[in-house]
């Protein structure tokens, strides 16, 4: 498909069945890439026109034409730089095999690299272009992270120092009288802060719901924590009792929508952290997946695995090594065979450790590409209906959509001992998902 035939093709083909819809979706993605590539050509021409007419501002022209902001137009500039630095990626965009959004990910990851570092990234142009065109979003970003991490002279420590200086926090009162808080943090301190908030949210929910985590709870841990559990949350007396009372009130007042409810509890958790009443001190709940060679050697290699969760790309290995020394952070070490796993200091498969163990096995929902952080631990043999045990061999992570399909949509799951997951749908369709394996080499 090219730009000449784009208008006549889109919306012209009938959509009689699933395959037709899939083909049309692929054509739309290709068309989107072609349009993004054409926008780069427009920007290049505008740059040339500025030499003839200095009063022309390319980004402003793009912003006016697209009815958008200059900041978004500036993103096109960064996209063009990435395509020029890695020509193979630019060719993939020009051919409609990838999209501008994917090029943006590469542009963001390479921002601030020295010319020498950028040359080392460009040496992997074919790999990056192939991943941009064919890989899932998460695998593509992981490829970028690995290539850029290897190219950096100091594994990103200099960039982290700049990010620390860019940390900002502001607050204001809106016209509706609500007090607002907005902040930007470097990825290391942001991860640690999120870990504390995650722990505080889960503790508040569990102390208020009294072990109702089977529904996923605020953290989606499927039964993690609970009153009187190992986190020291008591039903009465002392900080535990106060937390239980606050948690119960919070749960009663929380919005009905799950996303709004979690945001509401997160706000209460932040307040609890600030006034020192967070249950159990709200130690950060951080799980870092890392391979042995990277953890021990302190340097990335071609098959490095350094994953602290959704969106946390570019974390220096030294940061992970420091976290591995902290008792409140769990380093999950993946052996070269992809099976040999060490769960740090917490080896008892119960409560939070179960979700950590699932995190090792799965990067995403067991049935789709939704990141693990947005999943809930599901009992394959249902806890309520079939009295299925809360054992690791009976748990898989499911996103909200697939969790709904299993519970309300009539989907039936069977989990084999090797974690092969078979799905039987109401119409008789059967699909099989192979066992997950985290390989480090």
Short mmCIF file of N, CA and C in Angstrom, two decimals, residues 148-281:
data_model
loop_
_atom_site.label_atom_id
_atom_site.label_comp_id
_atom_site.label_asym_id
_atom_site.label_seq_id
_atom_site.Cartn_x
_atom_site.Cartn_y
_atom_site.Cartn_z
N UNK A 148 20.47 -0.31 24.08
CA UNK A 148 20.92 0.98 24.60
C UNK A 148 21.75 0.79 25.86
N UNK A 149 21.36 -0.15 26.71
CA UNK A 149 22.12 -0.41 27.93
C UNK A 149 23.53 -0.86 27.63
N UNK A 150 23.70 -1.71 26.62
CA UNK A 150 25.04 -2.15 26.23
C UNK A 150 25.85 -1.02 25.63
N UNK A 151 25.17 -0.09 24.96
CA UNK A 151 25.89 0.99 24.27
C UNK A 151 26.39 2.06 25.22
N UNK A 152 25.76 2.21 26.36
CA UNK A 152 26.14 3.27 27.29
C UNK A 152 27.48 2.97 27.95
N UNK A 153 28.30 4.01 28.06
CA UNK A 153 29.61 3.84 28.66
C UNK A 153 29.52 3.51 30.14
N UNK A 154 28.53 4.06 30.81
CA UNK A 154 28.41 3.87 32.27
C UNK A 154 27.10 3.23 32.66
N UNK A 155 26.44 2.51 31.71
CA UNK A 155 25.18 1.82 31.96
C UNK A 155 24.08 2.77 32.43
N UNK A 156 24.14 4.02 32.01
CA UNK A 156 23.06 4.95 32.29
C UNK A 156 23.18 5.72 33.58
N UNK A 157 24.30 5.61 34.29
CA UNK A 157 24.44 6.33 35.56
C UNK A 157 24.47 7.84 35.34
N UNK A 158 25.10 8.29 34.25
CA UNK A 158 25.12 9.73 33.96
C UNK A 158 23.72 10.23 33.68
N UNK A 159 22.95 9.46 32.90
CA UNK A 159 21.59 9.86 32.60
C UNK A 159 20.74 9.87 33.86
N UNK A 160 20.96 8.90 34.74
CA UNK A 160 20.23 8.87 35.99
C UNK A 160 20.51 10.11 36.82
N UNK A 161 21.76 10.56 36.81
CA UNK A 161 22.11 11.78 37.55
C UNK A 161 21.34 12.97 37.00
N UNK A 162 21.22 13.05 35.67
CA UNK A 162 20.44 14.14 35.07
C UNK A 162 18.97 14.02 35.44
N UNK A 163 18.46 12.79 35.44
CA UNK A 163 17.05 12.59 35.79
C UNK A 163 16.79 12.97 37.24
N UNK A 164 17.74 12.72 38.11
CA UNK A 164 17.57 13.11 39.51
C UNK A 164 17.45 14.63 39.62
N UNK A 165 18.23 15.35 38.83
CA UNK A 165 18.16 16.81 38.87
C UNK A 165 16.86 17.32 38.29
N UNK A 166 16.22 16.51 37.46
CA UNK A 166 14.96 16.92 36.85
C UNK A 166 13.75 16.58 37.71
N UNK A 167 13.97 16.03 38.90
CA UNK A 167 12.86 15.69 39.80
C UNK A 167 12.09 16.95 40.18
N UNK A 168 10.81 16.89 40.08
CA UNK A 168 9.96 18.05 40.38
C UNK A 168 8.70 17.60 41.10
N UNK A 169 8.17 18.47 41.94
CA UNK A 169 6.88 18.24 42.61
C UNK A 169 6.19 19.58 42.75
N UNK A 170 4.93 19.64 42.34
CA UNK A 170 4.18 20.89 42.47
C UNK A 170 2.78 20.60 42.98
N UNK A 171 2.19 21.60 43.58
CA UNK A 171 0.83 21.44 44.09
C UNK A 171 0.06 22.76 43.90
N UNK A 172 -1.24 22.63 43.79
CA UNK A 172 -2.09 23.79 43.59
C UNK A 172 -3.52 23.43 43.98
N UNK A 173 -4.33 24.45 44.18
CA UNK A 173 -5.75 24.27 44.47
C UNK A 173 -6.55 24.61 43.22
N UNK A 174 -7.35 23.68 42.76
CA UNK A 174 -8.13 23.88 41.55
C UNK A 174 -9.35 24.73 41.79
N UNK A 175 -10.02 25.12 40.70
CA UNK A 175 -11.21 25.95 40.80
C UNK A 175 -12.34 25.24 41.53
N UNK A 176 -12.27 23.89 41.55
CA UNK A 176 -13.31 23.13 42.25
C UNK A 176 -13.02 22.99 43.74
N UNK A 177 -11.91 23.59 44.18
CA UNK A 177 -11.56 23.52 45.59
C UNK A 177 -10.72 22.32 45.98
N UNK A 178 -10.50 21.40 45.05
CA UNK A 178 -9.69 20.22 45.33
C UNK A 178 -8.20 20.59 45.27
N UNK A 179 -7.46 20.03 46.22
CA UNK A 179 -6.01 20.25 46.27
C UNK A 179 -5.34 19.22 45.39
N UNK A 180 -4.46 19.66 44.49
CA UNK A 180 -3.84 18.80 43.49
C UNK A 180 -2.35 18.66 43.74
N UNK A 181 -1.83 17.48 43.41
CA UNK A 181 -0.41 17.18 43.57
C UNK A 181 0.08 16.49 42.29
N UNK A 182 1.19 16.96 41.74
CA UNK A 182 1.75 16.37 40.53
C UNK A 182 3.26 16.37 40.64
N UNK A 183 3.88 15.25 40.30
CA UNK A 183 5.32 15.16 40.43
C UNK A 183 5.96 14.33 39.34
N UNK A 184 7.25 14.54 39.14
CA UNK A 184 8.06 13.77 38.21
C UNK A 184 9.32 13.33 38.95
N UNK A 185 9.60 12.03 38.93
CA UNK A 185 10.72 11.49 39.68
C UNK A 185 11.61 10.66 38.77
N UNK A 186 12.87 10.57 39.13
CA UNK A 186 13.76 9.70 38.38
C UNK A 186 13.31 8.25 38.56
N UNK A 187 13.65 7.34 37.63
CA UNK A 187 13.09 5.98 37.67
C UNK A 187 13.45 5.20 38.92
N UNK A 188 14.60 5.47 39.53
CA UNK A 188 14.99 4.72 40.73
C UNK A 188 14.14 5.13 41.92
N UNK A 189 14.13 6.43 42.21
CA UNK A 189 13.33 6.87 43.36
C UNK A 189 11.84 6.70 43.09
N UNK A 190 11.44 6.82 41.81
CA UNK A 190 10.04 6.59 41.49
C UNK A 190 9.63 5.15 41.75
N UNK A 191 10.51 4.21 41.41
CA UNK A 191 10.22 2.80 41.66
C UNK A 191 10.11 2.52 43.15
N UNK A 192 11.02 3.11 43.92
CA UNK A 192 10.98 2.90 45.37
C UNK A 192 9.72 3.51 45.99
N UNK A 193 9.34 4.70 45.51
CA UNK A 193 8.12 5.33 46.01
C UNK A 193 6.90 4.51 45.64
N UNK A 194 6.86 4.02 44.40
CA UNK A 194 5.73 3.19 43.99
C UNK A 194 5.66 1.92 44.82
N UNK A 195 6.84 1.34 45.13
CA UNK A 195 6.86 0.14 45.95
C UNK A 195 6.25 0.38 47.32
N UNK A 196 6.55 1.52 47.91
CA UNK A 196 5.96 1.85 49.22
C UNK A 196 4.45 2.08 49.10
N UNK A 197 4.05 2.79 48.06
CA UNK A 197 2.62 3.03 47.86
C UNK A 197 1.87 1.72 47.63
N UNK A 198 2.49 0.82 46.83
CA UNK A 198 1.84 -0.46 46.54
C UNK A 198 1.63 -1.25 47.83
N UNK A 199 2.67 -1.25 48.70
CA UNK A 199 2.55 -1.97 49.97
C UNK A 199 1.48 -1.36 50.85
N UNK A 200 1.46 -0.02 50.90
CA UNK A 200 0.49 0.65 51.76
C UNK A 200 -0.93 0.45 51.26
N UNK A 201 -1.12 0.50 49.94
CA UNK A 201 -2.46 0.26 49.37
C UNK A 201 -2.93 -1.14 49.69
N UNK A 202 -2.04 -2.12 49.48
CA UNK A 202 -2.43 -3.50 49.74
C UNK A 202 -2.76 -3.72 51.22
N UNK A 203 -1.95 -3.12 52.11
CA UNK A 203 -2.19 -3.28 53.54
C UNK A 203 -3.51 -2.65 53.95
N UNK A 204 -3.80 -1.46 53.41
CA UNK A 204 -5.07 -0.81 53.73
C UNK A 204 -6.25 -1.64 53.25
N UNK A 205 -6.15 -2.16 52.04
CA UNK A 205 -7.24 -2.95 51.49
C UNK A 205 -7.45 -4.21 52.30
N UNK A 206 -6.36 -4.91 52.61
CA UNK A 206 -6.48 -6.18 53.31
C UNK A 206 -6.97 -5.99 54.74
N UNK A 207 -6.50 -4.94 55.41
CA UNK A 207 -6.95 -4.72 56.78
C UNK A 207 -8.41 -4.32 56.81
N UNK A 208 -8.88 -3.66 55.72
CA UNK A 208 -10.27 -3.26 55.69
C UNK A 208 -11.18 -4.35 55.19
N UNK A 209 -10.67 -5.16 54.22
CA UNK A 209 -11.53 -6.18 53.61
C UNK A 209 -11.45 -7.51 54.34
N UNK A 210 -10.50 -7.63 55.27
CA UNK A 210 -10.43 -8.85 56.04
C UNK A 210 -10.14 -10.09 55.23
N UNK A 211 -9.17 -9.97 54.29
CA UNK A 211 -8.78 -11.16 53.52
C UNK A 211 -9.62 -11.39 52.29
N UNK A 212 -10.29 -10.34 51.82
CA UNK A 212 -11.10 -10.48 50.61
C UNK A 212 -10.26 -10.36 49.35
N UNK A 213 -8.95 -10.56 49.48
CA UNK A 213 -8.06 -10.39 48.34
C UNK A 213 -8.30 -11.38 47.24
N UNK A 214 -9.14 -12.37 47.44
CA UNK A 214 -9.41 -13.32 46.36
C UNK A 214 -9.99 -12.63 45.14
N UNK A 215 -10.59 -11.45 45.36
CA UNK A 215 -11.13 -10.71 44.23
C UNK A 215 -10.07 -9.88 43.54
N UNK A 216 -8.84 -9.96 44.00
CA UNK A 216 -7.76 -9.21 43.37
C UNK A 216 -7.32 -8.05 44.23
N UNK A 217 -8.25 -7.39 44.93
CA UNK A 217 -7.89 -6.30 45.82
C UNK A 217 -7.22 -5.17 45.07
N UNK A 218 -6.64 -4.26 45.87
CA UNK A 218 -5.98 -3.12 45.25
C UNK A 218 -4.74 -3.53 44.52
N UNK A 219 -4.06 -4.54 45.01
CA UNK A 219 -2.85 -4.98 44.34
C UNK A 219 -3.06 -6.18 43.46
N UNK A 220 -4.25 -6.73 43.45
CA UNK A 220 -4.54 -7.86 42.60
C UNK A 220 -3.77 -9.10 42.98
N UNK A 221 -3.52 -9.28 44.28
CA UNK A 221 -2.63 -10.37 44.69
C UNK A 221 -3.36 -11.65 45.02
N UNK A 222 -4.67 -11.63 44.96
CA UNK A 222 -5.42 -12.86 45.16
C UNK A 222 -5.22 -13.48 46.52
N UNK A 223 -5.38 -12.69 47.58
CA UNK A 223 -5.28 -13.25 48.92
C UNK A 223 -4.03 -12.86 49.66
N UNK A 224 -3.26 -11.90 49.14
CA UNK A 224 -2.05 -11.49 49.83
C UNK A 224 -2.40 -10.73 51.09
N UNK A 225 -1.47 -10.78 52.07
CA UNK A 225 -1.66 -10.04 53.31
C UNK A 225 -2.76 -10.63 54.16
N UNK A 226 -3.64 -9.76 54.65
CA UNK A 226 -4.74 -10.24 55.48
C UNK A 226 -4.53 -9.86 56.93
N UNK A 227 -5.59 -9.70 57.64
CA UNK A 227 -5.51 -9.31 59.05
C UNK A 227 -4.80 -10.39 59.85
N UNK A 228 -3.85 -9.97 60.67
CA UNK A 228 -3.13 -10.91 61.51
C UNK A 228 -2.09 -11.71 60.76
N UNK A 229 -1.78 -11.31 59.50
CA UNK A 229 -0.79 -12.03 58.70
C UNK A 229 0.62 -11.70 59.10
N UNK A 230 1.57 -12.12 58.25
CA UNK A 230 2.98 -11.96 58.57
C UNK A 230 3.42 -10.51 58.56
N UNK A 231 2.62 -9.59 58.01
CA UNK A 231 2.98 -8.19 57.99
C UNK A 231 2.66 -7.51 59.32
N UNK A 232 2.11 -8.24 60.28
CA UNK A 232 1.86 -7.68 61.59
C UNK A 232 0.61 -6.83 61.66
N UNK A 233 -0.35 -7.07 60.80
CA UNK A 233 -1.58 -6.30 60.85
C UNK A 233 -2.55 -6.96 61.81
N UNK A 234 -2.85 -6.30 62.90
CA UNK A 234 -3.76 -6.87 63.87
C UNK A 234 -5.16 -6.33 63.71
N UNK A 235 -6.14 -7.09 64.18
CA UNK A 235 -7.52 -6.63 64.05
C UNK A 235 -7.85 -5.59 65.11
N UNK A 236 -7.17 -5.62 66.24
CA UNK A 236 -7.45 -4.67 67.31
C UNK A 236 -6.16 -4.24 67.95
N UNK A 237 -6.17 -3.01 68.51
CA UNK A 237 -5.03 -2.55 69.30
C UNK A 237 -3.85 -2.14 68.46
N UNK A 238 -3.14 -1.07 68.90
CA UNK A 238 -1.90 -0.67 68.27
C UNK A 238 -2.11 -0.18 66.86
N UNK A 239 -1.00 0.04 66.14
CA UNK A 239 -1.09 0.53 64.78
C UNK A 239 -1.90 -0.37 63.88
N UNK A 240 -1.80 -1.70 64.11
CA UNK A 240 -2.55 -2.62 63.26
C UNK A 240 -4.04 -2.39 63.36
N UNK A 241 -4.54 -2.18 64.60
CA UNK A 241 -5.95 -1.93 64.77
C UNK A 241 -6.41 -0.64 64.13
N UNK A 242 -5.56 0.41 64.25
CA UNK A 242 -5.89 1.68 63.63
C UNK A 242 -5.95 1.53 62.12
N UNK A 243 -5.00 0.76 61.58
CA UNK A 243 -4.97 0.55 60.13
C UNK A 243 -6.21 -0.20 59.68
N UNK A 244 -6.64 -1.18 60.47
CA UNK A 244 -7.82 -1.95 60.11
C UNK A 244 -9.05 -1.06 60.07
N UNK A 245 -9.15 -0.16 61.07
CA UNK A 245 -10.30 0.74 61.10
C UNK A 245 -10.27 1.70 59.92
N UNK A 246 -9.10 2.27 59.64
CA UNK A 246 -8.98 3.18 58.50
C UNK A 246 -9.22 2.46 57.19
N UNK A 247 -8.70 1.23 57.10
CA UNK A 247 -8.88 0.46 55.88
C UNK A 247 -10.34 0.13 55.64
N UNK A 248 -11.06 -0.22 56.71
CA UNK A 248 -12.48 -0.55 56.57
C UNK A 248 -13.26 0.65 56.07
N UNK A 249 -12.96 1.84 56.67
CA UNK A 249 -13.65 3.05 56.24
C UNK A 249 -13.33 3.36 54.79
N UNK A 250 -12.02 3.21 54.44
CA UNK A 250 -11.60 3.50 53.07
C UNK A 250 -12.30 2.61 52.08
N UNK A 251 -12.44 1.35 52.44
CA UNK A 251 -13.06 0.41 51.51
C UNK A 251 -14.54 0.71 51.34
N UNK A 252 -15.18 1.11 52.42
CA UNK A 252 -16.61 1.42 52.34
C UNK A 252 -16.85 2.67 51.49
N UNK A 253 -15.95 3.67 51.58
CA UNK A 253 -16.15 4.93 50.87
C UNK A 253 -15.58 4.91 49.46
N UNK A 254 -14.82 3.88 49.11
CA UNK A 254 -14.12 3.85 47.83
C UNK A 254 -15.12 3.79 46.68
N UNK A 255 -14.76 4.37 45.52
CA UNK A 255 -15.64 4.30 44.33
C UNK A 255 -15.85 2.87 43.89
N UNK A 256 -16.91 2.64 43.14
CA UNK A 256 -17.24 1.28 42.70
C UNK A 256 -16.33 0.81 41.58
N UNK A 257 -15.94 1.72 40.68
CA UNK A 257 -15.08 1.33 39.57
C UNK A 257 -13.71 0.88 40.11
N UNK A 258 -13.21 -0.29 39.68
CA UNK A 258 -11.94 -0.80 40.21
C UNK A 258 -10.77 0.16 40.05
N UNK A 259 -10.65 0.80 38.88
CA UNK A 259 -9.54 1.72 38.66
C UNK A 259 -9.65 2.93 39.57
N UNK A 260 -10.86 3.48 39.70
CA UNK A 260 -11.06 4.63 40.59
C UNK A 260 -10.83 4.23 42.04
N UNK A 261 -11.24 3.01 42.39
CA UNK A 261 -11.06 2.55 43.77
C UNK A 261 -9.58 2.45 44.12
N UNK A 262 -8.77 1.91 43.19
CA UNK A 262 -7.36 1.78 43.48
C UNK A 262 -6.71 3.16 43.61
N UNK A 263 -7.10 4.10 42.75
CA UNK A 263 -6.55 5.45 42.83
C UNK A 263 -6.94 6.11 44.15
N UNK A 264 -8.16 5.86 44.59
CA UNK A 264 -8.63 6.42 45.86
C UNK A 264 -7.82 5.86 47.03
N UNK A 265 -7.63 4.55 47.03
CA UNK A 265 -6.85 3.94 48.10
C UNK A 265 -5.39 4.36 48.04
N UNK A 266 -4.87 4.60 46.83
CA UNK A 266 -3.49 5.07 46.71
C UNK A 266 -3.32 6.44 47.35
N UNK A 267 -4.33 7.31 47.20
CA UNK A 267 -4.27 8.62 47.83
C UNK A 267 -4.26 8.49 49.35
N UNK A 268 -5.11 7.60 49.89
CA UNK A 268 -5.11 7.38 51.34
C UNK A 268 -3.79 6.77 51.80
N UNK A 269 -3.22 5.89 50.98
CA UNK A 269 -1.94 5.27 51.33
C UNK A 269 -0.84 6.32 51.40
N UNK A 270 -0.84 7.29 50.48
CA UNK A 270 0.15 8.35 50.50
C UNK A 270 0.03 9.18 51.77
N UNK A 271 -1.22 9.48 52.15
CA UNK A 271 -1.43 10.22 53.40
C UNK A 271 -0.93 9.43 54.60
N UNK A 272 -1.16 8.11 54.58
CA UNK A 272 -0.69 7.26 55.68
C UNK A 272 0.83 7.24 55.74
N UNK A 273 1.50 7.26 54.58
CA UNK A 273 2.95 7.31 54.56
C UNK A 273 3.46 8.62 55.13
N UNK A 274 2.78 9.72 54.80
CA UNK A 274 3.22 11.03 55.25
C UNK A 274 3.08 11.21 56.75
N UNK A 275 1.98 10.68 57.32
CA UNK A 275 1.79 10.87 58.76
C UNK A 275 2.32 9.70 59.60
N UNK A 276 2.98 8.74 58.93
CA UNK A 276 3.63 7.65 59.67
C UNK A 276 2.71 6.58 60.17
N UNK A 277 1.48 6.51 59.65
CA UNK A 277 0.54 5.49 60.14
C UNK A 277 0.36 4.35 59.14
N UNK A 278 1.19 4.31 58.10
CA UNK A 278 1.07 3.23 57.12
C UNK A 278 1.31 1.89 57.81
N UNK A 279 0.44 0.90 57.60
CA UNK A 279 0.59 -0.41 58.25
C UNK A 279 1.94 -1.04 57.96
N UNK A 280 2.59 -1.51 59.01
CA UNK A 280 3.86 -2.22 58.85
C UNK A 280 4.98 -1.34 58.35
N UNK A 281 4.80 0.00 58.40
CA UNK A 281 5.82 0.88 57.90
C UNK A 281 5.84 0.99 56.39
#
